[in-house]
mmCIF file of C-alpha atoms in Angstrom:
data_model
loop_
_atom_site.group_PDB
_atom_site.id
_atom_site.type_symbol
_atom_site.label_atom_id
_atom_site.label_comp_id
_atom_site.label_asym_id
_atom_site.label_seq_id
_atom_site.Cartn_x
_atom_site.Cartn_y
_atom_site.Cartn_z
ATOM 1 C CA MET A 1 176.889 11.155 151.257
ATOM 2 C CA GLU A 2 178.613 14.741 150.651
ATOM 3 C CA GLU A 3 179.389 17.129 153.447
ATOM 4 C CA ASN A 4 176.692 18.563 155.624
ATOM 5 C CA VAL A 5 174.235 16.692 153.962
ATOM 6 C CA LYS A 6 171.390 15.536 156.679
ATOM 7 C CA THR A 7 170.714 11.872 156.179
ATOM 8 C CA ILE A 8 167.044 11.477 156.913
ATOM 9 C CA GLU A 9 166.790 7.891 155.390
ATOM 10 C CA GLN A 10 163.548 9.304 153.489
ATOM 11 C CA ARG A 11 164.139 7.419 150.249
ATOM 12 C CA GLU A 12 162.001 4.621 151.262
ATOM 13 C CA GLN A 13 159.101 6.805 151.923
ATOM 14 C CA VAL A 14 159.466 8.427 148.569
ATOM 15 C CA GLU A 15 160.895 5.126 146.360
ATOM 16 C CA ASN A 16 157.618 5.200 144.391
ATOM 17 C CA SER A 17 157.022 8.943 144.303
ATOM 18 C CA ALA A 18 156.981 10.686 140.720
ATOM 19 C CA CYS A 19 159.556 13.741 139.848
ATOM 20 C CA GLY A 20 158.455 16.612 141.818
ATOM 21 C CA CYS A 21 159.484 19.911 143.834
ATOM 22 C CA GLY A 22 159.953 19.189 147.744
ATOM 23 C CA SER A 23 158.754 22.065 149.571
ATOM 24 C CA GLY A 24 159.484 23.596 152.963
ATOM 25 C CA GLY A 25 158.299 26.437 155.253
ATOM 26 C CA CYS A 26 159.497 27.753 158.346
ATOM 27 C CA GLY A 27 159.560 30.829 160.509
ATOM 28 C CA CYS A 28 161.140 31.993 163.387
ATOM 29 C CA HIS A 29 161.548 34.400 166.397
ATOM 30 C CA ASP A 30 164.812 35.461 167.569
ATOM 31 C CA GLU A 31 164.320 33.916 171.019
ATOM 32 C CA ASP A 32 163.768 30.609 169.892
ATOM 33 C CA HIS A 33 165.018 29.751 166.474
ATOM 34 C CA GLY A 34 166.993 26.821 167.611
ATOM 35 C CA HIS A 35 164.108 25.013 168.792
ATOM 36 C CA GLN A 36 162.021 25.751 165.967
ATOM 37 C CA HIS A 37 164.676 24.456 163.656
ATOM 38 C CA GLN A 38 165.134 21.434 165.387
ATOM 39 C CA HIS A 39 161.477 20.889 164.723
ATOM 40 C CA ALA A 40 161.565 21.426 161.521
ATOM 41 C CA HIS A 41 164.397 18.341 161.297
ATOM 42 C CA GLN A 42 161.884 16.294 163.379
ATOM 43 C CA HIS A 43 158.829 16.864 161.483
ATOM 44 C CA GLU A 44 160.662 16.318 158.059
ATOM 45 C CA GLU A 45 161.765 12.831 159.045
ATOM 46 C CA GLN A 46 157.963 11.919 159.274
ATOM 47 C CA HIS A 47 156.790 13.078 155.950
ATOM 48 C CA ALA A 48 157.621 12.819 152.465
ATOM 49 C CA CYS A 49 157.343 15.746 150.489
ATOM 50 C CA GLY A 50 156.732 16.931 146.422
ATOM 51 C CA CYS A 51 154.873 19.138 144.474
ATOM 52 C CA GLY A 52 152.630 16.157 143.340
ATOM 53 C CA SER A 53 151.419 15.202 139.727
ATOM 54 C CA GLY A 54 151.628 18.985 138.763
ATOM 55 C CA GLY A 55 155.112 18.857 138.417
ATOM 56 C CA CYS A 56 157.559 21.859 139.161
ATOM 57 C CA GLY A 57 156.221 25.483 139.105
ATOM 58 C CA SER A 58 152.538 23.996 139.139
ATOM 59 C CA HIS A 59 151.454 25.140 142.517
ATOM 60 C CA SER A 60 149.153 21.873 143.173
ATOM 61 C CA GLN A 61 147.559 21.343 145.884
ATOM 62 C CA GLN A 62 150.499 19.290 147.724
ATOM 63 C CA GLN A 63 153.016 21.972 146.840
ATOM 64 C CA ALA A 64 150.490 24.754 148.318
ATOM 65 C CA ASP A 65 150.764 23.353 152.099
ATOM 66 C CA LEU A 66 154.604 23.919 151.930
ATOM 67 C CA PRO A 67 154.622 26.720 155.261
ATOM 68 C CA ILE A 68 151.936 24.306 156.882
ATOM 69 C CA ARG A 69 154.077 20.973 156.928
ATOM 70 C CA PHE A 70 156.971 22.551 158.995
ATOM 71 C CA GLN A 71 154.274 23.714 161.692
ATOM 72 C CA ILE A 72 156.792 26.305 162.878
ATOM 73 C CA LEU A 73 155.189 29.832 161.273
ATOM 74 C CA ARG A 74 153.884 31.599 163.881
ATOM 75 C CA GLU A 75 151.162 34.340 164.444
ATOM 76 C CA GLY A 76 152.759 37.901 163.672
ATOM 77 C CA ASP A 77 155.452 36.224 161.679
ATOM 78 C CA ARG A 78 156.274 38.028 158.149
ATOM 79 C CA VAL A 79 157.029 35.897 155.498
ATOM 80 C CA VAL A 80 158.194 36.573 151.856
ATOM 81 C CA GLU A 81 157.761 34.045 149.074
ATOM 82 C CA PHE A 82 159.964 34.007 146.030
ATOM 83 C CA GLY A 83 158.085 33.066 142.688
ATOM 84 C CA SER A 84 154.710 32.871 144.309
ATOM 85 C CA GLY A 85 153.196 31.990 140.765
ATOM 86 C CA THR A 86 149.327 32.215 141.306
ATOM 87 C CA GLY A 87 149.539 32.471 145.245
ATOM 88 C CA ASN A 88 148.789 29.125 146.709
ATOM 89 C CA ASP A 89 151.485 29.169 148.937
ATOM 90 C CA VAL A 90 150.989 32.447 150.276
ATOM 91 C CA LEU A 91 147.569 32.025 150.787
ATOM 92 C CA ALA A 92 148.180 28.639 153.036
ATOM 93 C CA ALA A 93 151.037 30.814 154.744
ATOM 94 C CA SER A 94 148.385 33.396 155.658
ATOM 95 C CA GLN A 95 146.244 31.151 157.625
ATOM 96 C CA MET A 96 149.485 30.204 159.941
ATOM 97 C CA VAL A 97 150.892 33.939 160.928
ATOM 98 C CA GLY A 98 147.159 35.144 161.181
ATOM 99 C CA PRO A 99 146.180 38.481 161.030
ATOM 100 C CA SER A 100 148.839 40.446 163.109
ATOM 101 C CA GLY A 101 151.336 38.956 160.611
ATOM 102 C CA LYS A 102 151.809 39.413 157.020
ATOM 103 C CA VAL A 103 152.831 36.922 153.602
ATOM 104 C CA VAL A 104 154.266 38.749 150.488
ATOM 105 C CA GLY A 105 154.385 36.941 147.200
ATOM 106 C CA ILE A 106 156.925 38.301 144.584
ATOM 107 C CA ASP A 107 156.541 37.071 140.982
ATOM 108 C CA LEU A 108 157.729 38.532 137.596
ATOM 109 C CA SER A 109 154.693 37.440 135.931
ATOM 110 C CA GLU A 110 151.959 40.109 135.672
ATOM 111 C CA LYS A 111 149.622 37.495 134.819
ATOM 112 C CA ASN A 112 150.138 35.459 137.903
ATOM 113 C CA ILE A 113 150.163 38.496 140.192
ATOM 114 C CA GLN A 114 146.824 39.202 138.841
ATOM 115 C CA THR A 115 145.324 36.032 139.145
ATOM 116 C CA ALA A 116 146.798 35.640 142.722
ATOM 117 C CA ARG A 117 145.241 39.129 143.684
ATOM 118 C CA GLU A 118 141.645 38.156 142.256
ATOM 119 C CA TYR A 119 141.906 34.905 144.526
ATOM 120 C CA THR A 120 142.596 36.766 147.535
ATOM 121 C CA ASP A 121 139.985 39.491 146.970
ATOM 122 C CA GLN A 122 137.738 36.225 146.511
ATOM 123 C CA LEU A 123 138.460 34.749 149.774
ATOM 124 C CA ARG A 124 138.920 38.158 151.615
ATOM 125 C CA VAL A 125 142.145 37.596 153.120
ATOM 126 C CA ASN A 126 143.750 40.485 154.271
ATOM 127 C CA ASN A 127 146.921 39.685 155.660
ATOM 128 C CA VAL A 128 148.635 38.689 152.240
ATOM 129 C CA GLU A 129 149.925 40.908 149.584
ATOM 130 C CA PHE A 130 151.550 40.080 146.030
ATOM 131 C CA ARG A 131 154.054 42.343 144.243
ATOM 132 C CA GLN A 132 155.258 42.091 140.684
ATOM 133 C CA GLY A 133 159.321 41.942 140.334
ATOM 134 C CA ASP A 134 162.390 40.195 139.813
ATOM 135 C CA ILE A 135 163.328 38.108 142.899
ATOM 136 C CA ALA A 136 166.961 39.194 142.135
ATOM 137 C CA ASP A 137 165.766 42.997 142.951
ATOM 138 C CA ALA A 138 162.874 42.522 145.363
ATOM 139 C CA PRO A 139 160.563 45.535 145.914
ATOM 140 C CA LEU A 140 160.738 45.190 149.840
ATOM 141 C CA PRO A 141 162.967 46.984 152.391
ATOM 142 C CA LYS A 142 166.197 45.232 153.875
ATOM 143 C CA GLU A 143 165.546 43.273 157.064
ATOM 144 C CA TYR A 144 161.855 42.644 156.082
ATOM 145 C CA ALA A 145 161.118 39.146 156.899
ATOM 146 C CA ASP A 146 161.279 36.601 159.353
ATOM 147 C CA ILE A 147 161.410 33.982 156.869
ATOM 148 C CA VAL A 148 162.102 33.999 152.974
ATOM 149 C CA TYR A 149 161.350 30.923 151.262
ATOM 150 C CA ALA A 150 161.455 29.611 147.657
ATOM 151 C CA ASN A 151 160.288 26.304 145.752
ATOM 152 C CA CYS A 152 161.417 25.405 142.549
ATOM 153 C CA VAL A 153 162.279 29.006 141.106
ATOM 154 C CA PHE A 154 165.937 29.158 142.638
ATOM 155 C CA ASN A 155 167.509 26.819 139.933
ATOM 156 C CA LEU A 156 165.552 28.962 137.013
ATOM 157 C CA GLN A 157 167.628 32.100 137.999
ATOM 158 C CA LYS A 158 170.484 33.287 135.654
ATOM 159 C CA ASP A 159 172.593 34.962 138.832
ATOM 160 C CA LYS A 160 171.804 32.629 141.614
ATOM 161 C CA GLN A 161 174.185 34.340 144.087
ATOM 162 C CA LYS A 162 172.540 37.453 143.631
ATOM 163 C CA VAL A 163 169.316 35.815 144.491
ATOM 164 C CA ALA A 164 170.529 34.084 147.436
ATOM 165 C CA ASP A 165 172.085 37.917 148.323
ATOM 166 C CA GLU A 166 168.676 39.137 148.138
ATOM 167 C CA MET A 167 167.289 36.507 150.281
ATOM 168 C CA TYR A 168 169.857 37.382 152.903
ATOM 169 C CA ARG A 169 169.293 41.427 152.607
ATOM 170 C CA LEU A 170 165.267 40.784 153.306
ATOM 171 C CA CYS A 171 165.740 38.742 156.346
ATOM 172 C CA HIS A 172 166.206 40.168 159.600
ATOM 173 C CA HIS A 173 168.734 39.010 162.315
ATOM 174 C CA ASN A 174 168.022 35.512 163.278
ATOM 175 C CA GLY A 175 165.802 34.944 160.376
ATOM 176 C CA LEU A 176 165.506 31.756 157.927
ATOM 177 C CA VAL A 177 165.968 31.089 154.540
ATOM 178 C CA CYS A 178 164.142 27.889 153.128
ATOM 179 C CA VAL A 179 164.748 26.701 149.680
ATOM 180 C CA SER A 180 163.457 23.658 147.741
ATOM 181 C CA ASP A 181 165.202 22.631 144.387
ATOM 182 C CA PHE A 182 166.996 20.000 142.386
ATOM 183 C CA VAL A 183 170.664 19.093 143.263
ATOM 184 C CA ILE A 184 173.067 16.694 141.491
ATOM 185 C CA MET A 185 174.654 13.996 143.794
ATOM 186 C CA HIS A 186 177.983 12.786 142.276
ATOM 187 C CA ASP A 187 178.714 12.919 138.571
ATOM 188 C CA ILE A 188 175.690 11.991 136.076
ATOM 189 C CA PRO A 189 175.779 12.225 132.075
ATOM 190 C CA GLU A 190 175.166 16.172 131.317
ATOM 191 C CA GLY A 191 172.696 14.807 128.455
ATOM 192 C CA LEU A 192 170.393 13.052 131.552
ATOM 193 C CA ARG A 193 170.209 16.278 133.352
ATOM 194 C CA LEU A 194 169.568 18.098 130.291
ATOM 195 C CA GLU A 195 166.783 15.826 129.161
ATOM 196 C CA GLY A 196 165.248 15.735 132.802
ATOM 197 C CA ALA A 197 165.065 19.785 132.137
ATOM 198 C CA GLN A 198 162.675 18.524 129.713
ATOM 199 C CA LEU A 199 160.413 17.479 132.369
ATOM 200 C CA ALA A 200 161.205 20.006 134.859
ATOM 201 C CA GLY A 201 162.585 22.999 134.041
ATOM 202 C CA CYS A 202 164.189 23.593 137.210
ATOM 203 C CA ILE A 203 166.263 20.185 136.750
ATOM 204 C CA GLY A 204 168.179 21.936 133.634
ATOM 205 C CA GLY A 205 169.490 24.288 136.356
ATOM 206 C CA ALA A 206 170.562 21.670 138.611
ATOM 207 C CA GLU A 207 174.370 21.565 140.480
ATOM 208 C CA LYS A 208 175.996 19.484 142.779
ATOM 209 C CA ILE A 209 174.659 19.504 146.232
ATOM 210 C CA ASN A 210 177.593 21.300 147.905
ATOM 211 C CA ASP A 211 177.730 24.128 145.227
ATOM 212 C CA PHE A 212 174.087 24.920 145.799
ATOM 213 C CA MET A 213 174.641 25.115 149.591
ATOM 214 C CA ASP A 214 177.592 27.662 148.873
ATOM 215 C CA TYR A 215 175.595 30.068 147.218
ATOM 216 C CA PHE A 216 173.615 30.655 150.929
ATOM 217 C CA ARG A 217 177.028 30.043 152.944
ATOM 218 C CA ARG A 218 178.551 32.837 151.086
ATOM 219 C CA THR A 219 176.164 35.425 151.273
ATOM 220 C CA GLY A 220 176.361 34.894 154.896
ATOM 221 C CA PHE A 221 173.903 32.425 156.323
ATOM 222 C CA GLU A 222 174.852 30.219 159.253
ATOM 223 C CA HIS A 223 173.647 26.979 160.052
ATOM 224 C CA VAL A 224 173.060 25.851 156.334
ATOM 225 C CA GLU A 225 171.638 22.548 156.249
ATOM 226 C CA ILE A 226 169.727 19.957 154.028
ATOM 227 C CA VAL A 227 166.706 18.998 155.922
ATOM 228 C CA GLU A 228 164.630 16.878 153.411
ATOM 229 C CA MET A 229 166.016 15.018 150.173
ATOM 230 C CA LYS A 230 164.463 12.658 147.659
ATOM 231 C CA LYS A 231 165.787 11.001 144.740
ATOM 232 C CA VAL A 232 163.776 12.168 141.352
ATOM 233 C CA HIS A 233 162.962 9.141 139.393
ATOM 234 C CA LEU A 234 162.615 9.858 135.505
ATOM 235 C CA PRO A 235 161.068 7.591 133.297
ATOM 236 C CA ASP A 236 163.189 4.678 131.994
ATOM 237 C CA ASP A 237 163.329 6.124 128.207
ATOM 238 C CA VAL A 238 165.363 9.184 129.647
ATOM 239 C CA PHE A 239 167.905 7.186 131.105
ATOM 240 C CA LYS A 240 168.468 4.574 128.132
ATOM 241 C CA ASN A 241 170.202 7.569 125.893
ATOM 242 C CA HIS A 242 172.927 8.152 128.317
ATOM 243 C CA LEU A 243 173.229 5.083 130.916
ATOM 244 C CA SER A 244 174.141 1.429 130.426
ATOM 245 C CA ASP A 245 171.859 -1.464 131.815
ATOM 246 C CA GLU A 246 174.226 -1.690 134.971
ATOM 247 C CA GLU A 247 174.146 2.265 135.570
ATOM 248 C CA LEU A 248 170.612 2.366 135.208
ATOM 249 C CA LEU A 249 170.199 -0.138 137.813
ATOM 250 C CA GLN A 250 172.228 1.634 140.366
ATOM 251 C CA TYR A 251 170.624 5.047 139.378
ATOM 252 C CA LYS A 252 167.533 3.516 140.243
ATOM 253 C CA ASP A 253 168.586 1.630 143.369
ATOM 254 C CA VAL A 254 166.549 3.969 146.319
ATOM 255 C CA LYS A 255 169.623 3.400 148.472
ATOM 256 C CA SER A 256 172.278 4.861 145.402
ATOM 257 C CA GLU A 257 173.492 8.242 146.534
ATOM 258 C CA LYS A 258 174.079 9.058 143.087
ATOM 259 C CA GLY A 259 171.307 10.994 140.626
ATOM 260 C CA ILE A 260 169.258 13.747 140.815
ATOM 261 C CA PHE A 261 167.826 14.628 144.344
ATOM 262 C CA ASN A 262 164.960 17.217 145.212
ATOM 263 C CA VAL A 263 166.355 18.733 148.627
ATOM 264 C CA THR A 264 165.072 21.475 151.317
ATOM 265 C CA LEU A 265 167.836 23.686 152.587
ATOM 266 C CA ILE A 266 167.397 25.906 155.797
ATOM 267 C CA GLY A 267 169.778 28.622 156.884
ATOM 268 C CA GLU A 268 170.020 31.175 159.276
ATOM 269 C CA LYS A 269 170.979 34.859 159.375
ATOM 270 C CA PRO A 270 173.300 35.619 162.007
ATOM 271 C CA GLY A 271 172.133 37.693 164.972
ATOM 272 C CA THR A 272 172.538 41.363 165.702
ATOM 273 C CA CYS A 273 176.349 42.279 166.262
ATOM 274 C CA SER A 274 177.388 43.895 169.658
ATOM 275 C CA PRO A 275 180.462 45.959 170.253
ATOM 276 C CA ASP A 276 181.984 43.396 172.259
ATOM 277 C CA THR A 277 181.742 40.379 169.815
ATOM 278 C CA CYS A 278 181.453 41.813 166.546
ATOM 279 C CA CYS A 279 179.901 38.805 164.534
ATOM 280 C CA CYS A 280 179.347 40.281 160.922
ATOM 281 C CA ASN A 281 181.384 42.648 158.524
ATOM 282 C CA PRO A 282 179.689 45.918 158.855
ATOM 283 C CA ASP A 283 180.373 46.520 155.173
ATOM 284 C CA LYS A 284 178.585 43.422 153.862
ATOM 285 C CA HIS A 285 175.299 43.628 152.703
ATOM 286 C CA LYS A 286 174.394 47.112 152.824
ATOM 287 C CA ASN A 287 171.080 48.397 151.313
#
């Protein structure tokens, strides 16, 4: 396994799963983030995940329980979702944070925002908000959120580093980032990745797993870990144009570490600097 990938041995649980987006949500308060982060790991060991038959970006019912599966969003948390679509995940998270918390969804599509607001009005939910905007330049103030998460939208961005930087800007100190998307483990034929992108657009932007993690390390997040991963199973006819029979058998082996994987990443923004032990660069991440 490549560097810093947390082996959870979930592959047997998802061996028969279709291609789909993993999803994870999480929240924190400064004083006990470590306990909650550990809880997330334990919870993920027990549950497979994916966005179901709807595929990436479809916001199916299974995808919509993203924050709830981790069971660590707490009442009063402020949460931001990048690429909120029609708002299913936002509404699910709103139940966890309660009336004293708030969940904000950001999406570039005016139609998605309109639909999400209509759903919210129908359900009379008062602790959510939807804002139209580019997630690389989010319409929110710095250090706004306890948790910023994105499900299968990171790989679609032209400037991924800018999006990771924006997640860092929005997190308060000790806040969490949680991102689910596709990555590549070891080398695979470029044509295979491109054909996979025809089935799920975010596969097209998939990079090697350490490159994916480095976006978040570079911007300043600490304790960046992969807390969940599952192998993507594409139709056989996609493979036949790019792999020999032997390579196909190796790729389809559930224990093989080569291929396209859906992963969930979590990282933590460092705590506030003190005069005695400065932990960060004061010139970094200015608003």
